[in-house]
Short mmCIF file of N, CA and C and ligand atoms in Angstrom, two decimals:
data_model
loop_
_atom_site.label_atom_id
_atom_site.label_comp_id
_atom_site.label_asym_id
_atom_site.label_seq_id
_atom_site.Cartn_x
_atom_site.Cartn_y
_atom_site.Cartn_z
N MET A 1 -18.96 -11.07 -8.55
CA MET A 1 -18.07 -12.25 -8.66
C MET A 1 -16.85 -12.08 -7.75
N ARG A 2 -16.60 -13.06 -6.90
CA ARG A 2 -15.49 -12.95 -5.95
C ARG A 2 -14.16 -13.19 -6.66
N GLU A 3 -13.21 -12.32 -6.42
CA GLU A 3 -11.91 -12.42 -7.09
C GLU A 3 -10.86 -11.70 -6.26
N SER A 4 -9.60 -11.77 -6.71
CA SER A 4 -8.51 -11.09 -6.02
C SER A 4 -7.76 -10.21 -7.00
N ALA A 5 -7.12 -9.18 -6.47
CA ALA A 5 -6.31 -8.28 -7.30
C ALA A 5 -4.96 -8.07 -6.63
N LEU A 6 -3.90 -8.04 -7.45
CA LEU A 6 -2.59 -7.67 -6.93
C LEU A 6 -2.46 -6.15 -6.98
N VAL A 7 -2.03 -5.57 -5.88
CA VAL A 7 -1.76 -4.12 -5.82
C VAL A 7 -0.32 -3.95 -5.37
N LEU A 8 0.44 -3.14 -6.08
CA LEU A 8 1.81 -2.82 -5.67
C LEU A 8 1.90 -1.32 -5.42
N ILE A 9 2.47 -0.94 -4.29
CA ILE A 9 2.87 0.47 -4.13
C ILE A 9 4.26 0.55 -4.72
N LYS A 10 4.41 1.25 -5.84
CA LYS A 10 5.65 1.25 -6.61
C LYS A 10 6.69 2.16 -5.94
N PRO A 11 7.95 2.09 -6.39
CA PRO A 11 9.02 2.81 -5.69
C PRO A 11 8.83 4.32 -5.56
N ASP A 12 8.09 4.96 -6.47
CA ASP A 12 7.86 6.41 -6.32
C ASP A 12 6.98 6.68 -5.10
N GLY A 13 6.01 5.81 -4.86
CA GLY A 13 5.15 5.94 -3.67
C GLY A 13 5.94 5.80 -2.39
N MET A 14 6.89 4.86 -2.40
CA MET A 14 7.76 4.65 -1.24
C MET A 14 8.66 5.87 -1.04
N ARG A 15 9.28 6.32 -2.13
CA ARG A 15 10.25 7.42 -2.08
C ARG A 15 9.59 8.71 -1.59
N LYS A 16 8.33 8.90 -1.94
CA LYS A 16 7.61 10.11 -1.54
C LYS A 16 7.00 10.00 -0.14
N GLY A 17 7.22 8.85 0.53
CA GLY A 17 6.67 8.67 1.88
C GLY A 17 5.16 8.51 1.90
N LEU A 18 4.61 7.96 0.81
CA LEU A 18 3.16 7.90 0.68
C LEU A 18 2.57 6.49 0.87
N ALA A 19 3.40 5.55 1.32
CA ALA A 19 2.89 4.17 1.42
C ALA A 19 1.69 4.07 2.37
N GLY A 20 1.77 4.76 3.50
CA GLY A 20 0.67 4.71 4.47
C GLY A 20 -0.60 5.30 3.90
N GLU A 21 -0.44 6.44 3.28
CA GLU A 21 -1.58 7.15 2.66
C GLU A 21 -2.25 6.28 1.58
N VAL A 22 -1.42 5.66 0.76
CA VAL A 22 -1.96 4.83 -0.33
C VAL A 22 -2.66 3.60 0.25
N LEU A 23 -2.00 2.96 1.21
CA LEU A 23 -2.62 1.78 1.85
C LEU A 23 -3.98 2.15 2.44
N SER A 24 -4.04 3.30 3.11
CA SER A 24 -5.31 3.74 3.72
C SER A 24 -6.43 3.83 2.69
N GLN A 25 -6.10 4.35 1.50
CA GLN A 25 -7.14 4.51 0.48
C GLN A 25 -7.72 3.16 0.06
N PHE A 26 -6.86 2.12 0.05
CA PHE A 26 -7.37 0.79 -0.29
C PHE A 26 -8.12 0.18 0.89
N LEU A 27 -7.62 0.41 2.11
CA LEU A 27 -8.26 -0.19 3.29
C LEU A 27 -9.66 0.35 3.53
N VAL A 28 -9.91 1.60 3.17
CA VAL A 28 -11.26 2.14 3.35
C VAL A 28 -12.19 1.73 2.20
N GLY A 29 -11.63 1.12 1.17
CA GLY A 29 -12.45 0.66 0.04
C GLY A 29 -13.17 -0.64 0.39
N ASP A 30 -14.06 -1.05 -0.47
CA ASP A 30 -14.88 -2.24 -0.23
C ASP A 30 -14.18 -3.50 -0.74
N VAL A 31 -12.95 -3.71 -0.26
CA VAL A 31 -12.15 -4.90 -0.59
C VAL A 31 -11.41 -5.32 0.67
N HIS A 32 -10.99 -6.61 0.74
CA HIS A 32 -10.34 -7.11 1.96
C HIS A 32 -8.88 -7.42 1.70
N LEU A 33 -8.03 -6.93 2.59
CA LEU A 33 -6.60 -7.20 2.48
C LEU A 33 -6.34 -8.65 2.91
N VAL A 34 -5.73 -9.46 2.02
CA VAL A 34 -5.45 -10.87 2.37
C VAL A 34 -3.97 -11.21 2.30
N GLY A 35 -3.13 -10.24 1.87
CA GLY A 35 -1.68 -10.46 1.83
C GLY A 35 -0.96 -9.14 1.73
N LEU A 36 0.21 -9.06 2.38
CA LEU A 36 0.99 -7.81 2.34
C LEU A 36 2.44 -8.10 2.68
N LYS A 37 3.37 -7.59 1.87
CA LYS A 37 4.79 -7.71 2.21
C LYS A 37 5.61 -6.67 1.46
N LEU A 38 6.84 -6.44 1.98
CA LEU A 38 7.78 -5.52 1.35
C LEU A 38 8.71 -6.35 0.46
N VAL A 39 8.91 -5.91 -0.78
CA VAL A 39 9.75 -6.68 -1.70
C VAL A 39 10.80 -5.78 -2.37
N ALA A 40 12.08 -6.18 -2.28
CA ALA A 40 13.14 -5.54 -3.08
C ALA A 40 13.08 -6.22 -4.44
N VAL A 41 12.75 -5.48 -5.48
CA VAL A 41 12.40 -6.08 -6.77
C VAL A 41 13.63 -6.23 -7.67
N SER A 42 13.93 -7.45 -8.08
CA SER A 42 15.04 -7.70 -9.02
C SER A 42 14.58 -7.33 -10.43
N HIS A 43 15.56 -7.13 -11.32
CA HIS A 43 15.19 -6.85 -12.71
C HIS A 43 14.46 -8.04 -13.32
N LYS A 44 14.86 -9.23 -12.92
CA LYS A 44 14.22 -10.44 -13.43
C LYS A 44 12.72 -10.46 -13.05
N LYS A 45 12.45 -10.10 -11.81
CA LYS A 45 11.05 -10.09 -11.36
C LYS A 45 10.26 -9.00 -12.08
N ALA A 46 10.88 -7.82 -12.22
CA ALA A 46 10.19 -6.72 -12.92
C ALA A 46 9.91 -7.10 -14.38
N GLN A 47 10.87 -7.78 -15.02
CA GLN A 47 10.67 -8.22 -16.40
C GLN A 47 9.55 -9.24 -16.49
N ALA A 48 9.51 -10.15 -15.52
CA ALA A 48 8.44 -11.17 -15.52
C ALA A 48 7.08 -10.51 -15.30
N HIS A 49 7.06 -9.54 -14.39
CA HIS A 49 5.79 -8.85 -14.09
C HIS A 49 5.25 -8.14 -15.33
N TYR A 50 6.14 -7.45 -16.07
CA TYR A 50 5.71 -6.66 -17.23
C TYR A 50 5.96 -7.38 -18.56
N GLY A 51 6.18 -8.69 -18.53
CA GLY A 51 6.51 -9.46 -19.74
C GLY A 51 5.54 -9.24 -20.89
N HIS A 52 4.26 -9.11 -20.59
CA HIS A 52 3.24 -8.94 -21.65
C HIS A 52 3.35 -7.57 -22.32
N LEU A 53 4.15 -6.65 -21.74
CA LEU A 53 4.29 -5.30 -22.33
C LEU A 53 5.66 -5.14 -23.00
N ARG A 54 6.35 -6.28 -23.25
CA ARG A 54 7.75 -6.17 -23.72
C ARG A 54 7.90 -5.46 -25.06
N ASP A 55 6.83 -5.38 -25.85
CA ASP A 55 6.91 -4.70 -27.15
C ASP A 55 6.58 -3.21 -27.08
N LYS A 56 6.20 -2.73 -25.91
CA LYS A 56 5.82 -1.31 -25.78
C LYS A 56 7.07 -0.43 -25.70
N PHE A 57 6.95 0.80 -26.17
CA PHE A 57 8.10 1.72 -26.18
C PHE A 57 8.57 2.05 -24.77
N PHE A 58 7.69 1.88 -23.78
CA PHE A 58 8.04 2.26 -22.41
C PHE A 58 8.48 1.06 -21.56
N TYR A 59 8.64 -0.12 -22.21
CA TYR A 59 8.93 -1.34 -21.44
C TYR A 59 10.20 -1.22 -20.58
N LYS A 60 11.31 -0.79 -21.20
CA LYS A 60 12.59 -0.72 -20.47
C LYS A 60 12.48 0.22 -19.27
N GLU A 61 11.80 1.34 -19.49
CA GLU A 61 11.66 2.33 -18.41
C GLU A 61 10.82 1.78 -17.26
N ILE A 62 9.75 1.07 -17.57
CA ILE A 62 8.90 0.60 -16.46
C ILE A 62 9.55 -0.56 -15.70
N VAL A 63 10.41 -1.32 -16.39
CA VAL A 63 11.16 -2.37 -15.67
C VAL A 63 12.12 -1.70 -14.68
N SER A 64 12.84 -0.67 -15.14
CA SER A 64 13.75 0.08 -14.25
C SER A 64 12.98 0.73 -13.11
N TYR A 65 11.85 1.30 -13.44
CA TYR A 65 10.99 1.98 -12.46
C TYR A 65 10.57 1.00 -11.36
N LEU A 66 10.04 -0.16 -11.75
CA LEU A 66 9.56 -1.12 -10.76
C LEU A 66 10.71 -1.68 -9.91
N ALA A 67 11.91 -1.78 -10.54
CA ALA A 67 13.07 -2.31 -9.81
C ALA A 67 13.70 -1.25 -8.90
N GLY A 68 13.16 -0.05 -8.91
CA GLY A 68 13.64 0.99 -7.98
C GLY A 68 14.79 1.83 -8.50
N ASP A 69 15.22 1.61 -9.76
CA ASP A 69 16.38 2.34 -10.30
C ASP A 69 16.16 3.85 -10.32
N LEU A 70 14.91 4.27 -10.47
CA LEU A 70 14.63 5.71 -10.59
C LEU A 70 14.37 6.35 -9.23
N HIS A 71 14.33 5.54 -8.18
CA HIS A 71 13.93 6.06 -6.87
C HIS A 71 14.79 5.51 -5.74
N ASP A 72 16.12 5.69 -5.90
CA ASP A 72 17.03 5.35 -4.79
C ASP A 72 16.97 3.90 -4.36
N GLY A 73 16.60 3.00 -5.27
CA GLY A 73 16.54 1.58 -4.91
C GLY A 73 15.43 1.23 -3.94
N GLN A 74 14.38 2.04 -3.93
CA GLN A 74 13.27 1.75 -3.02
C GLN A 74 12.58 0.42 -3.39
N PRO A 75 12.07 -0.29 -2.40
CA PRO A 75 11.31 -1.54 -2.65
C PRO A 75 9.86 -1.21 -3.00
N VAL A 76 9.06 -2.24 -3.15
CA VAL A 76 7.61 -2.05 -3.33
C VAL A 76 6.88 -2.73 -2.17
N VAL A 77 5.68 -2.25 -1.89
CA VAL A 77 4.76 -2.97 -0.98
C VAL A 77 3.82 -3.76 -1.88
N ALA A 78 3.86 -5.08 -1.73
CA ALA A 78 3.00 -5.95 -2.53
C ALA A 78 1.82 -6.40 -1.68
N MET A 79 0.63 -6.30 -2.25
CA MET A 79 -0.60 -6.63 -1.50
C MET A 79 -1.58 -7.40 -2.38
N VAL A 80 -2.42 -8.17 -1.72
CA VAL A 80 -3.54 -8.79 -2.44
C VAL A 80 -4.83 -8.39 -1.74
N PHE A 81 -5.77 -7.90 -2.52
CA PHE A 81 -7.09 -7.54 -2.01
C PHE A 81 -8.12 -8.47 -2.66
N ALA A 82 -9.05 -8.93 -1.84
CA ALA A 82 -10.08 -9.85 -2.33
C ALA A 82 -11.47 -9.26 -2.09
N GLY A 83 -12.42 -9.74 -2.87
CA GLY A 83 -13.81 -9.30 -2.70
C GLY A 83 -14.55 -9.37 -4.02
N ASP A 84 -15.83 -9.07 -3.96
CA ASP A 84 -16.63 -9.02 -5.19
C ASP A 84 -16.07 -7.91 -6.09
N HIS A 85 -15.79 -8.25 -7.34
CA HIS A 85 -15.28 -7.26 -8.30
C HIS A 85 -14.05 -6.51 -7.76
N ALA A 86 -13.16 -7.25 -7.10
CA ALA A 86 -11.99 -6.61 -6.47
C ALA A 86 -11.11 -5.88 -7.49
N VAL A 87 -10.98 -6.43 -8.70
CA VAL A 87 -10.11 -5.79 -9.70
C VAL A 87 -10.66 -4.41 -10.06
N LYS A 88 -11.94 -4.38 -10.38
CA LYS A 88 -12.59 -3.12 -10.76
C LYS A 88 -12.54 -2.10 -9.61
N LYS A 89 -12.80 -2.58 -8.41
CA LYS A 89 -12.80 -1.67 -7.25
C LYS A 89 -11.41 -1.12 -6.97
N CYS A 90 -10.40 -2.00 -7.06
CA CYS A 90 -9.02 -1.53 -6.80
C CYS A 90 -8.56 -0.58 -7.90
N ARG A 91 -8.96 -0.85 -9.15
CA ARG A 91 -8.56 0.05 -10.24
C ARG A 91 -9.24 1.41 -10.09
N ALA A 92 -10.44 1.43 -9.55
CA ALA A 92 -11.12 2.72 -9.32
C ALA A 92 -10.40 3.52 -8.23
N ILE A 93 -9.94 2.83 -7.19
CA ILE A 93 -9.21 3.52 -6.11
C ILE A 93 -7.90 4.09 -6.67
N ALA A 94 -7.24 3.31 -7.56
CA ALA A 94 -5.98 3.76 -8.16
C ALA A 94 -6.19 4.93 -9.11
N GLY A 95 -7.25 4.88 -9.92
CA GLY A 95 -7.48 5.90 -10.95
C GLY A 95 -6.86 5.49 -12.28
N ALA A 96 -7.07 6.33 -13.30
CA ALA A 96 -6.60 6.01 -14.65
C ALA A 96 -5.08 5.93 -14.70
N THR A 97 -4.57 5.14 -15.67
CA THR A 97 -3.12 4.92 -15.82
C THR A 97 -2.37 6.25 -15.96
N ASN A 98 -2.89 7.14 -16.80
CA ASN A 98 -2.27 8.45 -17.00
C ASN A 98 -2.70 9.37 -15.85
N PRO A 99 -1.76 9.81 -15.01
CA PRO A 99 -2.13 10.63 -13.84
C PRO A 99 -2.88 11.91 -14.21
N GLU A 100 -2.65 12.41 -15.43
CA GLU A 100 -3.38 13.63 -15.85
C GLU A 100 -4.85 13.35 -16.13
N GLU A 101 -5.14 12.09 -16.43
CA GLU A 101 -6.53 11.71 -16.73
C GLU A 101 -7.22 11.09 -15.52
N ALA A 102 -6.46 10.78 -14.48
CA ALA A 102 -7.02 10.10 -13.31
C ALA A 102 -7.88 11.07 -12.50
N HIS A 103 -8.93 10.53 -11.90
CA HIS A 103 -9.81 11.35 -11.05
C HIS A 103 -8.96 12.03 -9.97
N PRO A 104 -9.20 13.32 -9.73
CA PRO A 104 -8.37 14.07 -8.76
C PRO A 104 -8.35 13.47 -7.35
N LYS A 105 -9.36 12.69 -6.99
CA LYS A 105 -9.37 12.09 -5.65
C LYS A 105 -8.83 10.66 -5.63
N SER A 106 -8.45 10.15 -6.80
CA SER A 106 -7.83 8.81 -6.84
C SER A 106 -6.36 8.92 -6.47
N VAL A 107 -5.75 7.78 -6.14
CA VAL A 107 -4.33 7.77 -5.76
C VAL A 107 -3.46 8.38 -6.87
N ARG A 108 -3.68 7.93 -8.10
CA ARG A 108 -2.85 8.42 -9.21
C ARG A 108 -3.16 9.89 -9.53
N GLY A 109 -4.43 10.28 -9.41
CA GLY A 109 -4.81 11.67 -9.65
C GLY A 109 -4.22 12.61 -8.62
N LYS A 110 -4.16 12.15 -7.39
CA LYS A 110 -3.62 13.00 -6.31
C LYS A 110 -2.10 13.13 -6.39
N PHE A 111 -1.44 11.98 -6.59
CA PHE A 111 0.00 11.95 -6.35
C PHE A 111 0.87 11.62 -7.57
N GLY A 112 0.25 11.24 -8.70
CA GLY A 112 1.04 10.81 -9.85
C GLY A 112 1.63 11.98 -10.62
N ARG A 113 2.60 11.66 -11.49
CA ARG A 113 3.18 12.69 -12.37
C ARG A 113 3.67 12.00 -13.64
N ILE A 114 3.94 12.80 -14.66
CA ILE A 114 4.55 12.29 -15.88
C ILE A 114 5.97 12.84 -15.92
N THR A 115 6.95 11.96 -16.05
CA THR A 115 8.35 12.42 -16.02
C THR A 115 8.69 13.13 -17.33
N THR A 116 9.83 13.81 -17.36
CA THR A 116 10.24 14.50 -18.58
C THR A 116 10.51 13.49 -19.70
N LYS A 117 10.80 12.23 -19.32
CA LYS A 117 10.98 11.19 -20.35
C LYS A 117 9.64 10.60 -20.80
N GLY A 118 8.57 11.03 -20.18
CA GLY A 118 7.24 10.60 -20.60
C GLY A 118 6.70 9.36 -19.88
N VAL A 119 7.40 8.90 -18.82
CA VAL A 119 6.91 7.74 -18.08
C VAL A 119 5.85 8.20 -17.08
N TYR A 120 4.78 7.41 -16.99
CA TYR A 120 3.75 7.70 -15.99
C TYR A 120 4.22 7.16 -14.64
N GLU A 121 4.61 8.03 -13.74
CA GLU A 121 4.91 7.61 -12.36
C GLU A 121 3.61 7.73 -11.59
N ASN A 122 2.92 6.60 -11.49
CA ASN A 122 1.54 6.65 -11.01
C ASN A 122 1.31 5.86 -9.72
N LEU A 123 2.38 5.66 -8.97
CA LEU A 123 2.37 5.16 -7.59
C LEU A 123 1.95 3.73 -7.33
N VAL A 124 0.96 3.26 -8.10
CA VAL A 124 0.47 1.91 -7.82
C VAL A 124 0.31 1.10 -9.11
N HIS A 125 0.54 -0.19 -8.94
CA HIS A 125 0.13 -1.15 -9.96
C HIS A 125 -1.12 -1.83 -9.45
N VAL A 126 -2.09 -2.03 -10.32
CA VAL A 126 -3.26 -2.85 -10.00
C VAL A 126 -3.51 -3.77 -11.19
N SER A 127 -3.73 -5.05 -10.92
CA SER A 127 -4.01 -6.01 -12.00
C SER A 127 -5.09 -5.47 -12.92
N SER A 128 -4.94 -5.76 -14.23
CA SER A 128 -5.89 -5.23 -15.21
C SER A 128 -7.17 -6.05 -15.34
N ASP A 129 -7.08 -7.34 -15.10
CA ASP A 129 -8.27 -8.19 -15.16
C ASP A 129 -8.03 -9.45 -14.31
N ARG A 130 -9.04 -10.29 -14.24
CA ARG A 130 -8.94 -11.44 -13.33
C ARG A 130 -7.83 -12.43 -13.71
N MET A 131 -7.69 -12.67 -15.01
CA MET A 131 -6.64 -13.61 -15.47
C MET A 131 -5.25 -13.07 -15.12
N GLU A 132 -5.07 -11.77 -15.39
CA GLU A 132 -3.78 -11.15 -15.10
C GLU A 132 -3.53 -11.19 -13.58
N ALA A 133 -4.58 -10.96 -12.81
CA ALA A 133 -4.45 -10.98 -11.35
C ALA A 133 -3.98 -12.36 -10.88
N GLU A 134 -4.53 -13.42 -11.44
CA GLU A 134 -4.14 -14.77 -11.00
C GLU A 134 -2.67 -15.03 -11.32
N ARG A 135 -2.24 -14.63 -12.51
CA ARG A 135 -0.83 -14.80 -12.89
C ARG A 135 0.08 -13.98 -11.97
N GLU A 136 -0.28 -12.75 -11.74
CA GLU A 136 0.55 -11.85 -10.94
C GLU A 136 0.62 -12.29 -9.48
N ILE A 137 -0.49 -12.75 -8.94
CA ILE A 137 -0.49 -13.17 -7.53
C ILE A 137 0.43 -14.38 -7.37
N ARG A 138 0.42 -15.29 -8.35
CA ARG A 138 1.35 -16.44 -8.32
C ARG A 138 2.80 -15.99 -8.40
N LEU A 139 3.06 -14.92 -9.17
CA LEU A 139 4.43 -14.41 -9.31
C LEU A 139 4.93 -13.77 -8.02
N TRP A 140 4.05 -13.11 -7.30
CA TRP A 140 4.48 -12.30 -6.14
C TRP A 140 4.30 -12.99 -4.80
N PHE A 141 3.37 -13.92 -4.68
CA PHE A 141 3.05 -14.52 -3.38
C PHE A 141 3.02 -16.04 -3.44
N LYS A 142 3.48 -16.64 -2.31
CA LYS A 142 3.25 -18.07 -2.12
C LYS A 142 1.84 -18.22 -1.53
N LYS A 143 1.24 -19.36 -1.78
CA LYS A 143 -0.13 -19.57 -1.25
C LYS A 143 -0.19 -19.39 0.26
N THR A 144 0.88 -19.83 0.95
CA THR A 144 0.90 -19.78 2.42
C THR A 144 1.01 -18.35 2.96
N GLU A 145 1.33 -17.39 2.08
CA GLU A 145 1.44 -15.99 2.52
C GLU A 145 0.09 -15.27 2.44
N LEU A 146 -0.92 -15.95 1.94
CA LEU A 146 -2.24 -15.30 1.76
C LEU A 146 -3.25 -15.88 2.73
N LEU A 147 -4.07 -14.99 3.31
CA LEU A 147 -5.16 -15.48 4.17
C LEU A 147 -6.17 -16.21 3.31
N LYS A 148 -6.82 -17.18 3.92
CA LYS A 148 -7.91 -17.88 3.23
C LYS A 148 -9.08 -16.92 3.13
N HIS A 149 -9.74 -16.90 2.01
CA HIS A 149 -10.88 -16.00 1.87
C HIS A 149 -11.94 -16.63 0.97
O1 CDP B 201 -0.73 0.02 -14.67
P1 CDP B 201 -1.90 -0.04 -15.66
O2 CDP B 201 -2.52 -1.42 -15.76
O3 CDP B 201 -2.91 1.04 -15.40
O4 CDP B 201 -1.27 0.32 -17.10
P2 CDP B 201 -0.48 -0.62 -18.14
O5 CDP B 201 -0.98 -0.29 -19.50
O6 CDP B 201 -0.52 -2.05 -17.70
O7 CDP B 201 1.02 -0.08 -18.06
C1 CDP B 201 1.89 -0.44 -17.02
C2 CDP B 201 2.61 0.81 -16.52
O8 CDP B 201 3.40 1.36 -17.58
C3 CDP B 201 1.70 1.96 -16.10
O9 CDP B 201 1.18 1.84 -14.78
C4 CDP B 201 2.63 3.16 -16.23
O10 CDP B 201 3.50 3.28 -15.10
C5 CDP B 201 3.46 2.77 -17.44
N1 CDP B 201 2.98 3.40 -18.69
C6 CDP B 201 3.66 4.52 -19.19
O11 CDP B 201 4.63 4.98 -18.58
N2 CDP B 201 3.24 5.11 -20.36
C7 CDP B 201 2.17 4.63 -21.03
N3 CDP B 201 1.77 5.23 -22.16
C8 CDP B 201 1.46 3.52 -20.54
C9 CDP B 201 1.89 2.92 -19.36
MG1 MG B 202 -1.79 -3.20 -16.49
#
């Protein structure tokens, strides 16, 4: 089934100088890049992005994390990848949410860590399912910023 997924290289990936490396892992995957930009993330945007997780104990931390507060105010690289089963394929490239459980060759398995406060600094966001992807892509991109696919 043809679909799109939002992928963000989060501020820890930027701070560690890993944006190129992470992008490469997605580019060699079986998905097509149809949008890409650098975004300085406001707290309002981070709250909107993670709104569905507002009741989780880690909500405040992940809003700060996405807004760059934990990483020198670094921005994020926002991307959209399209293709058959793009969400599943992009999530496989990223690896499991918990970097300790992520496959050692996945982005999160290679480069992620758990902070002393218990936050998973796992380098990338990838939409969890197709519905979430559609909502997130609308939040991050204008239609005119995406290639037709
Ligand atoms: O990002 P993903 O869809 O894999 O996981 P999520 O459940 O949507 O959680 C969003 C983000 O919150 C994760 O990517 C982690 O950075 C963080 N998180 C955390 O720090 N501790 C948890 N127990 C779960 C998630
Ligand atoms: Mg998620």
